[in-house]
Structures are given as structure tokens and as C-alpha cells.
Amino acid sequence: MDSSDATISPISEYERTMASHPYISGAGNITQMITFLRKSFPATVNSDTVKKLGLAPNNESYVINALQFIGLIDEEGKRTERGHEVMATHDDQEFQKAFESLIRESYKDLFDLRGEDALTMTKDELIGYFRSADKTSDVIGGRQASVFQAFRAISGHENVAAPAKKGRTPKASSKMASSKATKQKKLSPTPEAGAASALQPGSTKGVGLTVRVEINLPAEASAETYDHIFKSIRANLLNE
């Protein structure tokens, strides 16, 4: 093996993947790198710079590739005038506008095809585009989409979540419906309970009262005695 082949430069390693758009397994490393460059942009940025910052262990070259792709540094790792100008923009809103212009120029193929929709495309839509454009696998396409989403978020555009699939009933709704039915069942009185409540003290609704009076009349009593007894019953019971 030639000594020149022993060490693969970041650029040749990147080109070897046959992917024209940058990718990395953790796009958050790129976001953190951009944050660092806004605070301090060295004249030269290389894999050692990334390593010293503790970012993207063993994947430093992928961060460098991403920075080169959007024009912050050149192929030798030196910062560009345009890149320095953008990173030195202090106002956040002005920085987002300037950074967005970098993204539009770098991803010109995507913006030419999708226009302003490129700023709101879901991750699944981006994966589909990158896989088609670069003939990459699902994994690489997903990482390319994540890098673009990271750049898009830095320029002030929130990432859009994929719409929920139709035809699915949320589990929470099912549990609520089940809980509601259980509560209604517990609150509904049974026939026995209804009958029992009608007999509670103080309740007169739907309750009848029957009084049976037994009178023992002496056999030897006179007719006058009987008249007095019935007269008393009539006066004290029947009239009430």
C-alpha cells in the first residue's frame, strides 16, 4: 500500500461515500460547532479543532465536511471571508438571515426543486429527497436530513414534525372512555337499591300504609255498649 493511501483526508473520505450532501450520526455536534464559531472563529478549523472541543468523537471529519459544504471554511480548513462575516454577525435575527443565505446557496438543488417548502419539509420528506438525489441508503439519507434540519434550525426555522397517521385512536382517549363508562356504571342505581331507597325513613314517595284494627267485643255486652264502641271508632279513627 502506498504511504499516500495510509491516511485518508477528510475530503477524500467524504467523497468516497458518494454522497454530495453532508451527513453525520449526531447532527447536534454541528449545531454546537456553529455555536462555538460564533463566539470564536479560528483562522484554521480542522479535525484537531473539533477534537479539542470534545465534539463528535471519531467523527470529527464529518463536522469539517459540513462546514466546508456551507462555505464557512475552504478545502484546506481556512475560514472564508464570507464565513467570517456571517459568524461575526452579532444580532441574532441578522445572523439567522445571513446563515439562511448560506444554506440556500449550499442546498441550491433542494431549493430549486422545492422552493420555500424546503424550509418546512418533514424529516421523512427530506430523507426521500436526499436518498433520491445521492442514491444513499436509508441510514445515510436520515443523517443527511438531520444535518439539513440542524442548519435550518440555526437559521431560525423550526423543524416540522411528521403528521400523525389517520385511523388510529389514541390510547389515552380509549382509557378515558373506559374510565367514564366505569364511573357511570358505579353511579347507576340497581333495582334493589332503588327499592331500598324508597323504604328509607322520611321518604313518603310511592309508599302506602295499611292499618288493621282488631276489636274484641264481649258476648254479654248490651247494644248500647256496642253503639258506644263503634261511635268511638268513627270519631277517633275513620274521620282522621
mmCIF file of N, CA and C in Angstrom, residues 212-218 229-230 233 237:
data_model
loop_
_atom_site.group_PDB
_atom_site.id
_atom_site.type_symbol
_atom_site.label_atom_id
_atom_site.label_comp_id
_atom_site.label_asym_id
_atom_site.label_seq_id
_atom_site.Cartn_x
_atom_site.Cartn_y
_atom_site.Cartn_z
ATOM 1 N N ARG A 212 -104.556 -2.276 60.488
ATOM 2 C CA ARG A 212 -105.585 -3.288 60.826
ATOM 3 C C ARG A 212 -105.898 -3.188 62.316
ATOM 4 N N VAL A 213 -107.183 -2.978 62.573
ATOM 5 C CA VAL A 213 -107.643 -2.813 63.971
ATOM 6 C C VAL A 213 -108.512 -4.003 64.357
ATOM 7 N N GLU A 214 -108.150 -4.667 65.419
ATOM 8 C CA GLU A 214 -108.950 -5.789 65.923
ATOM 9 C C GLU A 214 -109.687 -5.353 67.197
ATOM 10 N N ILE A 215 -111.000 -5.650 67.233
ATOM 11 C CA ILE A 215 -111.834 -5.279 68.401
ATOM 12 C C ILE A 215 -112.466 -6.555 68.971
ATOM 13 N N ASN A 216 -112.205 -6.827 70.175
ATOM 14 C CA ASN A 216 -112.807 -7.974 70.861
ATOM 15 C C ASN A 216 -114.034 -7.502 71.654
ATOM 16 N N LEU A 217 -115.199 -7.893 71.185
ATOM 17 C CA LEU A 217 -116.458 -7.472 71.832
ATOM 18 C C LEU A 217 -116.917 -8.546 72.816
ATOM 19 N N PRO A 218 -117.245 -8.125 73.977
ATOM 20 C CA PRO A 218 -117.763 -9.097 74.973
ATOM 21 C C PRO A 218 -119.128 -9.645 74.537
ATOM 22 N N ILE A 229 -118.925 1.800 71.386
ATOM 23 C CA ILE A 229 -117.625 1.368 70.825
ATOM 24 C C ILE A 229 -117.472 1.839 69.378
ATOM 25 N N PHE A 230 -118.490 1.592 68.538
ATOM 26 C CA PHE A 230 -118.410 1.985 67.127
ATOM 27 C C PHE A 230 -118.406 3.496 66.941
ATOM 28 N N ILE A 233 -114.877 4.553 67.524
ATOM 29 C CA ILE A 233 -114.019 4.225 66.381
ATOM 30 C C ILE A 233 -114.208 5.239 65.283
ATOM 31 N N LEU A 237 -110.870 7.252 64.592
ATOM 32 C CA LEU A 237 -110.078 6.629 63.546
ATOM 33 C C LEU A 237 -110.543 6.955 62.139
#
